[in-house]
Coordinates of C-alpha atoms in Angstrom, one line a residue:
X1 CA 50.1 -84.3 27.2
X2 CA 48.5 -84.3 30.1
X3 CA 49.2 -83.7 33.6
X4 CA 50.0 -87.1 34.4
X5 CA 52.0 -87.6 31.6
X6 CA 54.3 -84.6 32.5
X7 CA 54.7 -85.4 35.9
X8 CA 56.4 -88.9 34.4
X9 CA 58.0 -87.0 31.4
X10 CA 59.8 -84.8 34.8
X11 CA 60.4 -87.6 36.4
X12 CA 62.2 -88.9 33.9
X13 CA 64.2 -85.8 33.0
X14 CA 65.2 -85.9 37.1
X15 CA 63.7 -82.5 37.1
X16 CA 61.9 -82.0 41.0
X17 CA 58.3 -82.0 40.7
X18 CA 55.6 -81.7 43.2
X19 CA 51.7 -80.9 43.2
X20 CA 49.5 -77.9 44.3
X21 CA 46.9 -75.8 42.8
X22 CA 46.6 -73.3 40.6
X23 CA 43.5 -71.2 39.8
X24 CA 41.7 -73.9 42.5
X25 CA 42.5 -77.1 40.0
X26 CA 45.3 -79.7 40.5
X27 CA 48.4 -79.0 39.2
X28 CA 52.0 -80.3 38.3
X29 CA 54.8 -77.7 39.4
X30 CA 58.1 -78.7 38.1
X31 CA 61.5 -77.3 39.1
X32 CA 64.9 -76.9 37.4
X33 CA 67.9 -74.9 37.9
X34 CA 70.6 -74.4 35.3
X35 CA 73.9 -72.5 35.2
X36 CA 75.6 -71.8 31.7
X37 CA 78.3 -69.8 30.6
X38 CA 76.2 -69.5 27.0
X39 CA 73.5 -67.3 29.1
X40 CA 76.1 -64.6 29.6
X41 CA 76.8 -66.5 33.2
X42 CA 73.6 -66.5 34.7
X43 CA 71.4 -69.1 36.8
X44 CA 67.7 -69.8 35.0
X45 CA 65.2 -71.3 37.6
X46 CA 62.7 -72.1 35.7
X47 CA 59.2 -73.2 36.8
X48 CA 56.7 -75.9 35.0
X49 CA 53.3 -75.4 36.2
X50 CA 50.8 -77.6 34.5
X51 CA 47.6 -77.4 34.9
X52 CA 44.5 -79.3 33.6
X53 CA 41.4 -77.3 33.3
X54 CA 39.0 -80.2 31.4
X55 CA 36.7 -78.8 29.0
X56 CA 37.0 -75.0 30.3
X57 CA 37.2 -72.4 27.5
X58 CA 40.7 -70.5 28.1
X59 CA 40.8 -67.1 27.1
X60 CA 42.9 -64.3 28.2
X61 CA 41.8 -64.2 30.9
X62 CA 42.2 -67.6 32.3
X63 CA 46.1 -67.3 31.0
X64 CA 46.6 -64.1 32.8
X65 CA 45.3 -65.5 36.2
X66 CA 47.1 -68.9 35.7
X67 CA 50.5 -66.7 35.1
X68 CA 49.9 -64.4 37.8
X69 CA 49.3 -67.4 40.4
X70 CA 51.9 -69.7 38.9
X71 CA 54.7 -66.8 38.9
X72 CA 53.2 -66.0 42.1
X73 CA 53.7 -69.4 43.4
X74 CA 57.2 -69.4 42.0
X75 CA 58.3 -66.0 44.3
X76 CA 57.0 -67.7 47.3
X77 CA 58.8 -71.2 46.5
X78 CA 61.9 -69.6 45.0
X79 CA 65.0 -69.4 47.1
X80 CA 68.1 -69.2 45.4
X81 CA 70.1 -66.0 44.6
X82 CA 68.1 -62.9 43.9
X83 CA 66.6 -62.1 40.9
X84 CA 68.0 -59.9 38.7
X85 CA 71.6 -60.8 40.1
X86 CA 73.1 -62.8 37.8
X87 CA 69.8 -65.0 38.5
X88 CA 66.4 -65.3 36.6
X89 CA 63.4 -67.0 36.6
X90 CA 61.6 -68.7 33.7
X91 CA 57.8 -69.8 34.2
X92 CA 56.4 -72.1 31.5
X93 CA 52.6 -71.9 32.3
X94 CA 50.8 -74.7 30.4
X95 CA 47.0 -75.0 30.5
X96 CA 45.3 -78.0 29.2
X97 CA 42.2 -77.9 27.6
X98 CA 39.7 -79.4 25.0
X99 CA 38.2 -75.2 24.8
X100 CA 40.0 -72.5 23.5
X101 CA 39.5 -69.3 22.5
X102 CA 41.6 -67.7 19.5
X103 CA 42.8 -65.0 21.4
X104 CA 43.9 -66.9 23.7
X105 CA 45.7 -68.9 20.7
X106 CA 47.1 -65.9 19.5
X107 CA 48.0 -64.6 23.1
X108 CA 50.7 -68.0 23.5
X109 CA 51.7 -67.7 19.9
X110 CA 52.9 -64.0 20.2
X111 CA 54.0 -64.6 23.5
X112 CA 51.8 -61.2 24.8
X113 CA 52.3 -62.1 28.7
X114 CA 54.7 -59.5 29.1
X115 CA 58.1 -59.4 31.0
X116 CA 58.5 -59.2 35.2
X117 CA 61.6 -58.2 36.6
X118 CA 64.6 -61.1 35.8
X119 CA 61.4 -63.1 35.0
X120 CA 59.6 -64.6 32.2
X121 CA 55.9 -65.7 31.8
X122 CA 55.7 -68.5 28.9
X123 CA 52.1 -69.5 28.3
X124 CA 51.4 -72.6 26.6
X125 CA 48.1 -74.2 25.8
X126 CA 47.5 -78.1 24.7
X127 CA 44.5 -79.4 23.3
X128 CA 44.2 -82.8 24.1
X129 CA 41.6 -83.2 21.6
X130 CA 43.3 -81.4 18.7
X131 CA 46.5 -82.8 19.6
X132 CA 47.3 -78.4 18.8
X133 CA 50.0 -76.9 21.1
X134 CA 49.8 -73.6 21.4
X135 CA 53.3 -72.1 22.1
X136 CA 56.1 -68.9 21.0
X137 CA 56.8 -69.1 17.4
X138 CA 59.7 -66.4 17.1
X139 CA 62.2 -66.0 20.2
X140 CA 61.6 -62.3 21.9
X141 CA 64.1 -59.5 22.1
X142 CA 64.1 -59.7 26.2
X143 CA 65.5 -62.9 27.4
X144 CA 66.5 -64.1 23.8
X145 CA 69.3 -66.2 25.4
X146 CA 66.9 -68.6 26.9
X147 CA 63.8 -69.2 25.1
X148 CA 65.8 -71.9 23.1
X149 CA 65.8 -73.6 26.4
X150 CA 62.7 -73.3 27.0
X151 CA 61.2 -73.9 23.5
X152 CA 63.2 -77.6 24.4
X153 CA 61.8 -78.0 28.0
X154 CA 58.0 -77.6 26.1
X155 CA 59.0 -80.1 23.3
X156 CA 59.9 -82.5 25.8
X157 CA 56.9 -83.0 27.9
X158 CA 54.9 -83.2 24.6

């Protein structure tokens, strides 16, 4: 997985991509908006923001800033209905790296990025060395309806 390769794997998918930067380093932002009946009728937007950060050690730290840029990139770039009203917004935050920390392991695995309002944070981490992706193992209480989704949007750009 790496940024390259996702970009193709959205391509593929037809999900809209485009690039920026996140945390000052190239990044992949993907786009896709969904409407089920399943999600108690509600609209997901959800955001891919991939971003490739080398051999930099990601703790904590690094995921919270990625999260809070990447989500904050998502509220400027977002313009469908508002949140919260029958609308949501999903933001899979993948960082790619041969260096990480175990708490920052432990951070993706537990899913500890919190909730924002009709939004979700999803960190991810892939090491490209390792071949280890780092993701939610049990679907949380908040948003239960749609990690499923997103646990299949990860698996796909593996």
């Amino acid at each position: 997985m790496t940024t390259d390769s996702i970009k193709q794997k959205l391509i593929a998918q037809g999900i809209y991509h485009s690039d920026t930067t996140i945390t000052n380093k190239p990044s992949v932002i993907g786009y896709e908006k969904k409407f089920k009946l399943a999600w108690m009728a509600t609209q997901l937007n959800t955001f891919i923001v991939a971003t490739d950060f080398k051999d930099e050690k990601i703790t904590t730290a690094v995921i919270n800033q990625h999260i809070t840029e990447a989500f904050n990139f998502t509220k400027t770039n977002y313009t469908g209905w508002p949140r919260g009203l029958q609308s949501g917004i999903g933001v899979i935050s993948i960082l790619i790296s041969t260096n990480v920390d175990e708490q920052a392991k432990e951070y993706c695995v537990k899913l500890k990025s919190g909730k924002k309002w009709a939004g979700f944070t999803i960190p991810v981490i892939y090491n490209p060395d390792t071949k280890e992706v780092h993701q939610f193992s049990k679907n949380p209480m908040w948003g239960r309806i749609y990690y499923p989704h997103f646990k299949k949007l990860i698996n796909s750009l593996k």
